[in-house]
Amino acid sequence: MSEKSSRSIKLPVLTTLLCALLLSACEQPQPPRLEQIKEDGTLRVVTRNSPTTFYQDRHGSTGLEYELSRRFADSLDLELEVDTISTLDELYAQLASEGGPHIGAAGITVNPAREDQVRFADSYLDVTPQVVFRRGDRQPTAIEDLYDKRIMVLKGSSLADQLRDLQTEHPQLIFEESDNVEVVDLLRLVNDNEIDYAVVYSNELIVNQAFYPAVRVGFDLSDERPMAWALPNDPDDTLLEAVNKFFTDIRADGTLDQLIERFYGHSDVLDYVGARGFAQHTQQRLPRYETLFRQAGDQYGLDWRLLAAMGYQESLWDADAKSFTGVRGLMMLTLPTAKFVGVTNRVDPKQSIFGGARYLIWVRDQLSTDIPEPDRTWFAMAAYNVGIGHLDDARKLTSSNGRDPDRWVDVKDHLPLLSKKEWYSKTRYGYARGAEPVHYVQNIRRYHEILQWVTQPQSEMAQAAAEKYHTPGILEQIPQGF
C-alpha cells in the first residue's frame, strides 16, 4: 500500500475523532438547577395578592408566603423577585413554562390533579376545606344540603377539583368557578346574600372573617389538606431538596411556628357581636379621633392604626370611658401613668392619645433590644396592660421551661401561669391575671390588622403637615358589606 493511500484512510478517521470531541464538548450537561439560580443571583417567586400570602402595608411587602420566600432567598444569599398572578391557572401555567418562575408560593394545597404540571415540596401547614354560609340562614351540615344551591369556589383551585370529584357521587351538586374573585370576594358574596355558599380553606376564612362577620362555617368538606410550595416539574431535585431542607430547618428552630403565629395566631378573637360592634364604631366613632391618632403616630414613630387599635381595646373609642378601677379616657390611663407622661386631663382625647403613645414608647424602650420586632411591640403592649415586672416574670418562666423568652409565641403561653400559685409563688412580682395581657394583645393585633386592610398604604405620609390630615378618611376604604 502506498503512503498516499495510507494517509487518505487516516484523514476520515481524524475527522471523525475531531467531530466526536466537538460533539462531546457541546453536550456537556447543564449545571444543576440550584446552581443556575445561584449564578443568576435572583430567586423568582410567583404568588397571589391576598391577606394570607402577599400584600403591601406601610412598611412594604409582607404576608406569610412573602416572609417565607424572603427567608428562603436569604438562606441561599439570593435576591428575591416576587410577581403576582391573577388566577391560579396562570400560576400553574407560569411554573410549567420555559424560563418561568422558580417557585409558586401562593397558599396552595397539594393537588394530585396538578402533578403533571408541577412538583410539590414538603407541606408546611395543614388547612381544612370548609363550606361557609350566611348567619341567619339554615346551616348546611352535609353535601346533600348543597343541592340546588348557588355555590362558588376559586377557579383552578384544588377545592374546585375536590368538588368535581364529589359530583361523581352527587350529580345534583352544582357549583360555579370564578377567576374574577379572591377568597375575600367569596366571603363578601356570602355575607351580602348574593350566593348561598362558598368553599374556602380554614386559614383564609379565619383571616378574612372579621370583615364579614355574618359568614359562618357550615361544615368541613373533608379532613385537613397539606399546603406546600409548587416547583416546575423538573427531574433535577436540587431546588426541591433545598426547599425541603429550608422548611425542616425553620420548623426545628421555631421560625415557622413564629411566622404562623404572627399571621394567624390572633385571627380568631372576634365573634359575631364583637366584629359587628367594631365595624359600627369604625364608622361612627373613629372618624372623630383619626386625625389625633395619625398625628401621635407621626410624632412618636408608631403606626397610627396600632394606636387606634389600642384605643379601641381600651375604651371602644369612648373619650369619657371609666373603669371600676378608676382608669379613664380613650387610652384608659391610671392617675400615676397620666402624671408620668404629663397628662393633666385624662378625658381630653388629644392628651389621652398622645399620653398613651408616650407611655407605650417608654415601655418598649425598657425592653431588651435583642427582642426582634414585631415581638418587641407585642411585649410592650402586654407590659402596658399588666406591667413590666409581671412580663419579666413570665419571660423568666418561659426560659426556665426551655422556651424562648424573646418570642411572643412562647411567652404568651406562660403569662397565664401567673394566676396559678404553683407558678406565681416562684416569681418576683407574684400573682397577676396573666391571661388578660394575652387577650389584650391578641385583640389589638386583630383590630390593627382590620384597620390596615380598610386604609390604603399610599395615604400614609410620614411627617405630613397637620392640615393635610383627612377625616373621616377611613370611611372611604371600608369594603361594601362590612
Short mmCIF file of C-alpha atoms in Angstrom, two decimals:
data_model
loop_
_atom_site.label_atom_id
_atom_site.label_comp_id
_atom_site.label_asym_id
_atom_site.label_seq_id
_atom_site.Cartn_x
_atom_site.Cartn_y
_atom_site.Cartn_z
CA MET A 1 0.00 0.00 0.00
CA SER A 2 1.37 3.42 -0.96
CA GLU A 3 1.98 6.26 1.54
CA LYS A 4 -0.66 8.37 -0.22
CA SER A 5 -3.38 5.77 0.17
CA SER A 6 -2.43 5.26 3.84
CA ARG A 7 -2.92 8.99 4.51
CA SER A 8 -6.25 9.02 2.71
CA ILE A 9 -7.51 6.36 5.11
CA LYS A 10 -6.28 8.19 8.24
CA LEU A 11 -7.86 11.54 7.33
CA PRO A 12 -11.50 10.45 7.72
CA VAL A 13 -10.58 8.79 10.99
CA LEU A 14 -9.10 12.01 12.34
CA THR A 15 -12.09 13.96 11.10
CA THR A 16 -14.45 11.58 12.88
CA LEU A 17 -12.48 11.82 16.09
CA LEU A 18 -12.46 15.62 15.92
CA CYS A 19 -16.23 15.75 15.35
CA ALA A 20 -16.77 13.37 18.25
CA LEU A 21 -14.69 15.59 20.51
CA LEU A 22 -16.61 18.69 19.40
CA LEU A 23 -19.95 16.98 19.93
CA SER A 24 -18.83 15.81 23.33
CA ALA A 25 -17.92 19.37 24.27
CA CYS A 26 -21.30 20.63 23.02
CA GLU A 27 -23.18 18.01 25.01
CA GLN A 28 -21.76 18.91 28.42
CA PRO A 29 -24.55 18.52 30.97
CA GLN A 30 -26.28 21.65 32.27
CA PRO A 31 -25.33 22.64 35.82
CA PRO A 32 -27.88 21.68 38.50
CA ARG A 33 -30.92 23.94 38.71
CA LEU A 34 -29.99 25.33 42.12
CA GLU A 35 -26.51 26.18 40.85
CA GLN A 36 -28.02 28.00 37.87
CA ILE A 37 -30.23 30.07 40.18
CA LYS A 38 -27.25 30.95 42.38
CA GLU A 39 -25.24 32.00 39.33
CA ASP A 40 -28.13 34.24 38.27
CA GLY A 41 -28.33 35.67 41.80
CA THR A 42 -32.13 36.01 41.94
CA LEU A 43 -34.88 33.74 43.23
CA ARG A 44 -38.08 34.31 41.24
CA VAL A 45 -41.29 33.59 43.15
CA VAL A 46 -44.87 33.85 41.94
CA THR A 47 -47.72 34.33 44.42
CA ARG A 48 -51.23 35.72 44.99
CA ASN A 49 -52.10 39.16 46.32
CA SER A 50 -54.14 38.28 49.40
CA PRO A 51 -54.03 38.63 53.21
CA THR A 52 -52.77 35.07 53.61
CA THR A 53 -49.98 35.29 51.04
CA PHE A 54 -48.53 38.65 49.95
CA TYR A 55 -49.57 42.27 50.31
CA GLN A 56 -48.21 45.75 50.99
CA ASP A 57 -48.50 47.60 54.28
CA ARG A 58 -46.94 50.86 55.42
CA HIS A 59 -43.59 49.09 55.90
CA GLY A 60 -43.59 47.44 52.46
CA SER A 61 -44.10 43.83 51.44
CA THR A 62 -45.47 41.32 53.93
CA GLY A 63 -47.66 38.21 54.21
CA LEU A 64 -46.83 34.67 55.27
CA GLU A 65 -45.73 33.46 51.83
CA TYR A 66 -43.63 36.57 51.30
CA GLU A 67 -41.89 36.20 54.66
CA LEU A 68 -41.16 32.53 53.98
CA SER A 69 -39.87 33.32 50.49
CA ARG A 70 -37.66 36.13 51.77
CA ARG A 71 -36.10 33.89 54.39
CA PHE A 72 -35.51 31.12 51.85
CA ALA A 73 -33.84 33.57 49.45
CA ASP A 74 -31.68 34.92 52.31
CA SER A 75 -30.65 31.38 53.25
CA LEU A 76 -29.24 30.98 49.73
CA ASP A 77 -27.79 34.52 49.62
CA LEU A 78 -30.10 35.42 46.73
CA GLU A 79 -32.12 38.47 45.81
CA LEU A 80 -35.88 37.89 45.93
CA GLU A 81 -38.10 38.82 42.99
CA VAL A 82 -41.84 38.47 43.62
CA ASP A 83 -44.50 38.55 40.95
CA THR A 84 -48.25 38.16 41.41
CA ILE A 85 -50.78 36.34 39.26
CA SER A 86 -54.48 36.98 38.74
CA THR A 87 -55.61 33.36 38.63
CA LEU A 88 -54.42 30.00 39.93
CA ASP A 89 -54.44 28.59 36.40
CA GLU A 90 -51.97 31.31 35.47
CA LEU A 91 -49.73 30.33 38.38
CA TYR A 92 -49.52 26.72 37.24
CA ALA A 93 -49.04 27.75 33.61
CA GLN A 94 -46.13 30.01 34.51
CA LEU A 95 -44.44 27.30 36.56
CA ALA A 96 -44.77 24.89 33.65
CA SER A 97 -43.37 27.35 31.11
CA GLU A 98 -39.77 27.54 29.92
CA GLY A 99 -37.86 30.19 31.85
CA GLY A 100 -40.74 30.69 34.26
CA PRO A 101 -40.58 31.38 38.00
CA HIS A 102 -38.63 29.07 40.27
CA ILE A 103 -41.28 28.69 42.97
CA GLY A 104 -45.03 29.12 43.39
CA ALA A 105 -45.57 30.26 46.99
CA ALA A 106 -49.23 31.13 46.90
CA GLY A 107 -51.12 29.44 49.71
CA ILE A 108 -51.92 26.37 47.60
CA THR A 109 -52.52 22.81 48.73
CA VAL A 110 -51.01 19.66 47.31
CA ASN A 111 -53.22 18.77 44.35
CA PRO A 112 -52.77 15.42 42.57
CA ALA A 113 -54.58 16.86 39.54
CA ARG A 114 -51.68 19.29 39.01
CA GLU A 115 -48.80 16.84 39.33
CA ASP A 116 -48.33 16.70 35.58
CA GLN A 117 -47.54 20.44 35.68
CA VAL A 118 -45.62 20.95 38.93
CA ARG A 119 -43.85 19.22 41.80
CA PHE A 120 -44.95 19.92 45.35
CA ALA A 121 -42.46 20.41 48.15
CA ASP A 122 -42.97 19.17 51.71
CA SER A 123 -46.00 20.56 53.50
CA TYR A 124 -45.60 23.41 55.99
CA LEU A 125 -49.22 23.94 57.10
CA ASP A 126 -52.41 21.86 57.22
CA VAL A 127 -55.69 23.56 56.35
CA THR A 128 -59.30 22.38 56.27
CA PRO A 129 -61.73 22.83 53.34
CA GLN A 130 -64.89 24.43 54.74
CA VAL A 131 -68.36 25.26 53.43
CA VAL A 132 -69.44 28.70 54.65
CA PHE A 133 -72.92 30.23 54.80
CA ARG A 134 -74.64 33.41 55.95
CA ARG A 135 -75.62 33.70 59.60
CA GLY A 136 -79.40 33.51 59.93
CA ASP A 137 -79.82 31.11 57.03
CA ARG A 138 -80.25 27.37 57.54
CA GLN A 139 -76.87 25.84 58.33
CA PRO A 140 -75.69 23.20 55.84
CA THR A 141 -74.28 20.13 57.56
CA ALA A 142 -73.78 17.67 54.67
CA ILE A 143 -73.22 17.53 50.92
CA GLU A 144 -76.92 16.90 50.34
CA ASP A 145 -77.71 20.32 51.81
CA LEU A 146 -75.79 21.90 48.94
CA TYR A 147 -78.04 20.50 46.22
CA ASP A 148 -79.73 23.15 44.07
CA LYS A 149 -77.89 25.96 45.83
CA ARG A 150 -75.63 28.60 44.36
CA ILE A 151 -72.07 27.66 45.38
CA MET A 152 -68.87 29.38 44.28
CA VAL A 153 -65.19 28.47 44.50
CA LEU A 154 -61.94 29.85 43.09
CA LYS A 155 -61.28 28.65 39.57
CA GLY A 156 -58.24 26.43 39.26
CA SER A 157 -58.10 25.65 42.97
CA SER A 158 -57.79 22.20 44.48
CA LEU A 159 -61.19 22.89 46.07
CA ALA A 160 -62.72 23.04 42.61
CA ASP A 161 -61.13 19.66 41.79
CA GLN A 162 -62.43 18.28 45.08
CA LEU A 163 -65.98 19.39 44.27
CA ARG A 164 -65.69 17.84 40.81
CA ASP A 165 -64.72 14.55 42.41
CA LEU A 166 -67.75 14.76 44.69
CA GLN A 167 -70.03 15.26 41.69
CA THR A 168 -69.48 11.65 40.63
CA GLU A 169 -71.43 10.53 43.70
CA HIS A 170 -73.57 13.65 43.98
CA PRO A 171 -74.66 14.69 40.47
CA GLN A 172 -77.10 17.21 41.97
CA LEU A 173 -74.13 19.14 43.34
CA ILE A 174 -73.66 22.15 41.07
CA PHE A 175 -71.06 24.86 41.63
CA GLU A 176 -69.51 27.84 39.88
CA GLU A 177 -65.82 28.53 39.40
CA SER A 178 -64.64 32.11 39.07
CA ASP A 179 -61.23 33.57 38.30
CA ASN A 180 -62.51 37.13 38.84
CA VAL A 181 -62.58 36.82 42.63
CA GLU A 182 -60.34 36.16 45.61
CA VAL A 183 -61.40 34.49 48.85
CA VAL A 184 -62.33 37.83 50.43
CA ASP A 185 -64.73 38.38 47.50
CA LEU A 186 -66.33 34.97 48.03
CA LEU A 187 -66.95 35.83 51.67
CA ARG A 188 -68.46 39.16 50.69
CA LEU A 189 -70.82 37.44 48.26
CA VAL A 190 -71.99 35.10 51.02
CA ASN A 191 -72.19 37.94 53.55
CA ASP A 192 -74.31 40.05 51.15
CA ASN A 193 -76.55 37.08 50.29
CA GLU A 194 -75.52 37.13 46.61
CA ILE A 195 -74.60 33.43 46.72
CA ASP A 196 -75.72 30.70 49.09
CA TYR A 197 -72.39 29.08 49.94
CA ALA A 198 -68.68 29.28 49.24
CA VAL A 199 -65.95 26.71 49.78
CA VAL A 200 -62.72 28.09 51.23
CA TYR A 201 -59.80 26.94 53.33
CA SER A 202 -59.84 27.45 57.09
CA ASN A 203 -56.77 29.69 57.18
CA GLU A 204 -58.25 32.05 54.58
CA LEU A 205 -61.56 32.20 56.41
CA ILE A 206 -60.04 32.96 59.79
CA VAL A 207 -58.04 35.91 58.43
CA ASN A 208 -60.88 37.45 56.43
CA GLN A 209 -63.91 36.65 58.57
CA ALA A 210 -63.77 39.83 60.66
CA PHE A 211 -64.56 41.85 57.53
CA TYR A 212 -67.75 39.88 57.02
CA PRO A 213 -68.97 38.77 60.46
CA ALA A 214 -72.22 37.27 59.13
CA VAL A 215 -70.21 34.47 57.47
CA ARG A 216 -70.06 31.22 59.45
CA VAL A 217 -68.77 27.69 58.93
CA GLY A 218 -71.43 25.19 57.88
CA PHE A 219 -69.30 22.04 57.90
CA ASP A 220 -65.86 20.74 56.96
CA LEU A 221 -65.88 19.42 53.42
CA SER A 222 -63.09 16.95 54.24
CA ASP A 223 -60.14 16.35 56.51
CA GLU A 224 -57.14 18.67 56.55
CA ARG A 225 -55.13 19.18 53.38
CA PRO A 226 -51.36 19.86 53.26
CA MET A 227 -50.27 23.28 52.00
CA ALA A 228 -46.96 23.42 50.13
CA TRP A 229 -44.88 25.32 47.60
CA ALA A 230 -45.05 24.28 43.95
CA LEU A 231 -41.97 23.97 41.74
CA PRO A 232 -41.54 23.33 38.00
CA ASN A 233 -41.90 19.68 37.03
CA ASP A 234 -38.17 19.26 36.60
CA PRO A 235 -36.29 15.95 37.14
CA ASP A 236 -33.48 17.95 38.75
CA ASP A 237 -34.04 17.65 42.52
CA THR A 238 -31.55 20.27 43.76
CA LEU A 239 -34.03 23.13 44.23
CA LEU A 240 -36.68 20.82 45.70
CA GLU A 241 -34.15 19.42 48.17
CA ALA A 242 -33.10 22.94 49.18
CA VAL A 243 -36.74 23.95 49.76
CA ASN A 244 -37.44 20.85 51.84
CA LYS A 245 -34.28 21.39 53.91
CA PHE A 246 -35.29 25.02 54.48
CA PHE A 247 -38.67 24.02 55.90
CA THR A 248 -37.08 21.29 58.01
CA ASP A 249 -34.68 23.86 59.48
CA ILE A 250 -37.23 26.59 60.23
CA ARG A 251 -39.58 24.01 61.73
CA ALA A 252 -36.79 22.79 64.01
CA ASP A 253 -35.64 26.24 65.17
CA GLY A 254 -39.18 27.55 65.75
CA THR A 255 -39.19 30.16 62.97
CA LEU A 256 -42.11 28.51 61.18
CA ASP A 257 -44.25 28.45 64.32
CA GLN A 258 -43.40 32.07 64.97
CA LEU A 259 -44.43 33.16 61.47
CA ILE A 260 -47.67 31.17 61.61
CA GLU A 261 -48.47 32.75 64.98
CA ARG A 262 -47.66 36.19 63.59
CA PHE A 263 -50.14 35.91 60.74
CA TYR A 264 -52.76 33.55 62.18
CA GLY A 265 -52.31 33.49 65.95
CA HIS A 266 -54.64 36.41 66.63
CA SER A 267 -57.20 35.95 63.89
CA ASP A 268 -59.99 34.17 65.75
CA VAL A 269 -60.51 36.61 68.60
CA LEU A 270 -63.61 38.38 67.21
CA ASP A 271 -67.01 36.77 67.48
CA TYR A 272 -70.04 37.96 65.52
CA VAL A 273 -71.10 40.57 68.09
CA GLY A 274 -67.55 41.86 68.52
CA ALA A 275 -66.95 42.12 64.79
CA ARG A 276 -70.19 43.98 64.15
CA GLY A 277 -69.53 46.34 67.03
CA PHE A 278 -66.05 47.09 65.74
CA ALA A 279 -67.42 47.73 62.24
CA GLN A 280 -70.04 50.16 63.58
CA HIS A 281 -67.59 52.00 65.81
CA THR A 282 -65.10 52.22 62.95
CA GLN A 283 -67.67 54.18 61.01
CA GLN A 284 -69.30 56.14 63.81
CA ARG A 285 -66.56 56.85 66.37
CA LEU A 286 -63.11 56.50 64.84
CA PRO A 287 -63.51 59.47 62.43
CA ARG A 288 -63.68 61.82 65.43
CA TYR A 289 -60.19 60.79 66.52
CA GLU A 290 -58.44 59.61 63.36
CA THR A 291 -56.52 62.89 62.96
CA LEU A 292 -55.23 62.69 66.53
CA PHE A 293 -54.13 59.07 66.14
CA ARG A 294 -52.32 59.98 62.92
CA GLN A 295 -50.58 62.96 64.49
CA ALA A 296 -49.49 60.96 67.54
CA GLY A 297 -48.28 58.15 65.31
CA ASP A 298 -46.18 60.55 63.25
CA GLN A 299 -44.72 62.25 66.32
CA TYR A 300 -43.72 59.03 68.08
CA GLY A 301 -42.85 56.86 65.09
CA LEU A 302 -45.79 54.48 65.55
CA ASP A 303 -48.36 53.15 63.12
CA TRP A 304 -51.42 55.28 63.86
CA ARG A 305 -53.63 52.24 63.28
CA LEU A 306 -51.83 50.39 66.07
CA LEU A 307 -52.57 53.29 68.43
CA ALA A 308 -56.17 53.32 67.23
CA ALA A 309 -56.44 49.58 67.82
CA MET A 310 -55.12 50.04 71.36
CA GLY A 311 -57.60 52.84 71.93
CA TYR A 312 -60.45 50.61 70.81
CA GLN A 313 -59.35 47.78 73.07
CA GLU A 314 -59.08 50.20 75.99
CA SER A 315 -62.25 52.25 75.62
CA LEU A 316 -64.15 51.37 72.40
CA TRP A 317 -63.07 54.89 71.33
CA ASP A 318 -65.11 56.47 74.09
CA ALA A 319 -63.33 59.57 75.41
CA ASP A 320 -65.42 59.54 78.60
CA ALA A 321 -64.83 55.87 79.42
CA LYS A 322 -64.15 55.00 83.06
CA SER A 323 -63.46 51.60 84.60
CA PHE A 324 -64.32 50.39 88.09
CA THR A 325 -60.62 50.66 88.94
CA GLY A 326 -60.55 54.37 88.12
CA VAL A 327 -58.67 54.39 84.80
CA ARG A 328 -60.15 56.90 82.37
CA GLY A 329 -60.21 58.23 78.83
CA LEU A 330 -59.60 56.91 75.35
CA MET A 331 -56.37 55.17 76.35
CA MET A 332 -57.61 54.36 79.89
CA LEU A 333 -54.65 55.83 81.76
CA THR A 334 -54.24 55.43 85.52
CA LEU A 335 -53.55 58.55 87.55
CA PRO A 336 -49.88 57.62 88.16
CA THR A 337 -49.33 56.83 84.48
CA ALA A 338 -51.05 60.04 83.39
CA LYS A 339 -48.82 62.05 85.72
CA PHE A 340 -45.73 60.16 84.50
CA VAL A 341 -46.41 61.07 80.84
CA GLY A 342 -47.57 64.63 81.55
CA VAL A 343 -51.32 64.21 81.07
CA THR A 344 -53.34 66.65 83.17
CA ASN A 345 -56.80 65.79 81.81
CA ARG A 346 -57.35 62.10 81.12
CA VAL A 347 -60.69 62.61 79.34
CA ASP A 348 -59.21 65.08 76.86
CA PRO A 349 -58.88 62.95 73.67
CA LYS A 350 -55.66 64.59 72.47
CA GLN A 351 -53.92 64.35 75.83
CA SER A 352 -55.03 60.75 76.27
CA ILE A 353 -53.90 59.59 72.82
CA PHE A 354 -50.55 61.37 72.97
CA GLY A 355 -50.05 60.24 76.57
CA GLY A 356 -50.80 56.64 75.65
CA ALA A 357 -48.33 56.82 72.75
CA ARG A 358 -45.61 58.26 75.01
CA TYR A 359 -46.15 55.56 77.60
CA LEU A 360 -46.07 52.75 75.01
CA ILE A 361 -42.78 54.08 73.65
CA TRP A 362 -41.35 54.36 77.16
CA VAL A 363 -42.35 50.77 77.98
CA ARG A 364 -40.89 49.49 74.72
CA ASP A 365 -37.62 51.30 75.43
CA GLN A 366 -37.30 49.41 78.73
CA LEU A 367 -37.24 46.10 76.86
CA SER A 368 -34.10 44.49 75.54
CA THR A 369 -33.15 45.49 72.02
CA ASP A 370 -32.33 41.80 71.46
CA ILE A 371 -36.06 41.14 71.18
CA PRO A 372 -36.86 41.36 67.47
CA GLU A 373 -39.84 43.16 66.01
CA PRO A 374 -42.74 42.70 65.89
CA ASP A 375 -42.40 40.69 69.15
CA ARG A 376 -40.92 43.68 70.97
CA THR A 377 -44.08 45.67 70.23
CA TRP A 378 -46.32 42.80 71.41
CA PHE A 379 -44.27 42.64 74.63
CA ALA A 380 -44.60 46.40 75.07
CA MET A 381 -48.38 46.18 74.73
CA ALA A 382 -48.54 43.30 77.19
CA ALA A 383 -46.47 45.33 79.68
CA TYR A 384 -48.69 48.36 79.02
CA ASN A 385 -51.54 46.16 80.26
CA VAL A 386 -50.03 44.07 83.04
CA GLY A 387 -46.80 45.87 83.94
CA ILE A 388 -43.15 45.31 83.07
CA GLY A 389 -42.49 43.34 86.25
CA HIS A 390 -45.09 40.69 85.52
CA LEU A 391 -43.92 40.48 81.91
CA ASP A 392 -40.36 39.88 83.15
CA ASP A 393 -41.67 37.14 85.44
CA ALA A 394 -43.42 35.45 82.50
CA ARG A 395 -40.27 35.67 80.39
CA LYS A 396 -38.25 34.02 83.16
CA LEU A 397 -40.83 31.22 83.42
CA THR A 398 -40.62 30.82 79.66
CA SER A 399 -36.85 30.48 79.81
CA SER A 400 -36.93 28.05 82.74
CA ASN A 401 -39.28 25.83 80.72
CA GLY A 402 -36.80 25.66 77.87
CA ARG A 403 -38.56 28.07 75.53
CA ASP A 404 -37.53 31.41 74.07
CA PRO A 405 -38.18 34.44 76.31
CA ASP A 406 -37.71 36.77 73.33
CA ARG A 407 -40.60 35.32 71.32
CA TRP A 408 -44.22 36.26 71.90
CA VAL A 409 -45.42 32.86 70.68
CA ASP A 410 -43.61 31.31 73.66
CA VAL A 411 -44.15 33.98 76.32
CA LYS A 412 -47.90 34.23 75.72
CA ASP A 413 -48.20 30.58 76.79
CA HIS A 414 -46.58 31.41 80.14
CA LEU A 415 -48.31 34.66 81.07
CA PRO A 416 -51.49 32.82 82.19
CA LEU A 417 -49.37 30.81 84.64
CA LEU A 418 -49.03 33.98 86.73
CA SER A 419 -52.54 33.37 88.07
CA LYS A 420 -51.62 29.92 89.42
CA LYS A 421 -50.00 29.71 92.83
CA GLU A 422 -47.64 26.90 91.92
CA TRP A 423 -46.10 29.26 89.36
CA TYR A 424 -46.51 32.82 90.66
CA SER A 425 -45.10 31.77 94.04
CA LYS A 426 -41.78 31.31 92.25
CA THR A 427 -41.77 34.81 90.72
CA ARG A 428 -40.57 38.18 91.96
CA TYR A 429 -43.78 40.13 91.43
CA GLY A 430 -46.25 37.40 92.33
CA TYR A 431 -49.84 37.00 91.24
CA ALA A 432 -51.25 38.60 88.08
CA ARG A 433 -54.26 37.98 85.88
CA GLY A 434 -51.87 36.73 83.26
CA ALA A 435 -54.48 35.72 80.70
CA GLU A 436 -55.61 39.34 80.35
CA PRO A 437 -52.49 40.70 78.61
CA VAL A 438 -52.62 37.74 76.19
CA HIS A 439 -56.21 38.57 75.19
CA TYR A 440 -55.33 42.25 75.20
CA VAL A 441 -52.51 41.82 72.69
CA GLN A 442 -54.45 39.35 70.54
CA ASN A 443 -57.43 41.68 70.28
CA ILE A 444 -55.29 44.69 69.41
CA ARG A 445 -53.47 42.75 66.72
CA ARG A 446 -56.79 41.75 65.18
CA TYR A 447 -58.18 45.29 65.25
CA HIS A 448 -54.90 46.56 63.84
CA GLU A 449 -54.99 44.05 61.02
CA ILE A 450 -58.52 45.10 60.05
CA LEU A 451 -57.58 48.79 60.10
CA GLN A 452 -54.60 48.04 57.87
CA TRP A 453 -56.92 46.48 55.32
CA VAL A 454 -59.53 49.23 55.32
CA THR A 455 -56.98 52.01 54.87
CA GLN A 456 -54.67 52.45 51.92
CA PRO A 457 -50.89 52.43 52.39
CA GLN A 458 -50.45 55.27 49.91
CA SER A 459 -52.40 57.58 52.19
CA GLU A 460 -49.69 57.27 54.83
CA MET A 461 -47.41 60.30 54.63
CA ALA A 462 -44.62 60.44 57.17
CA GLN A 463 -44.26 63.82 58.83
CA ALA A 464 -47.27 65.21 56.94
CA ALA A 465 -48.43 68.65 57.94
CA ALA A 466 -51.45 68.76 60.23
CA GLU A 467 -53.61 70.48 57.64
CA LYS A 468 -53.11 67.54 55.27
CA TYR A 469 -54.76 65.07 57.60
CA HIS A 470 -58.19 63.99 56.47
CA THR A 471 -61.22 62.96 58.44
CA PRO A 472 -63.02 60.67 58.02
CA GLY A 473 -60.58 59.04 55.61
CA ILE A 474 -61.23 55.54 56.87
CA LEU A 475 -64.85 55.57 55.78
CA GLU A 476 -63.82 55.70 52.13
CA GLN A 477 -61.93 52.41 52.45
CA ILE A 478 -64.47 50.18 54.19
CA PRO A 479 -65.48 47.29 51.90
CA GLN A 480 -69.09 47.07 50.82
CA GLY A 481 -70.94 44.84 53.26
CA PHE A 482 -68.50 45.47 56.13
#
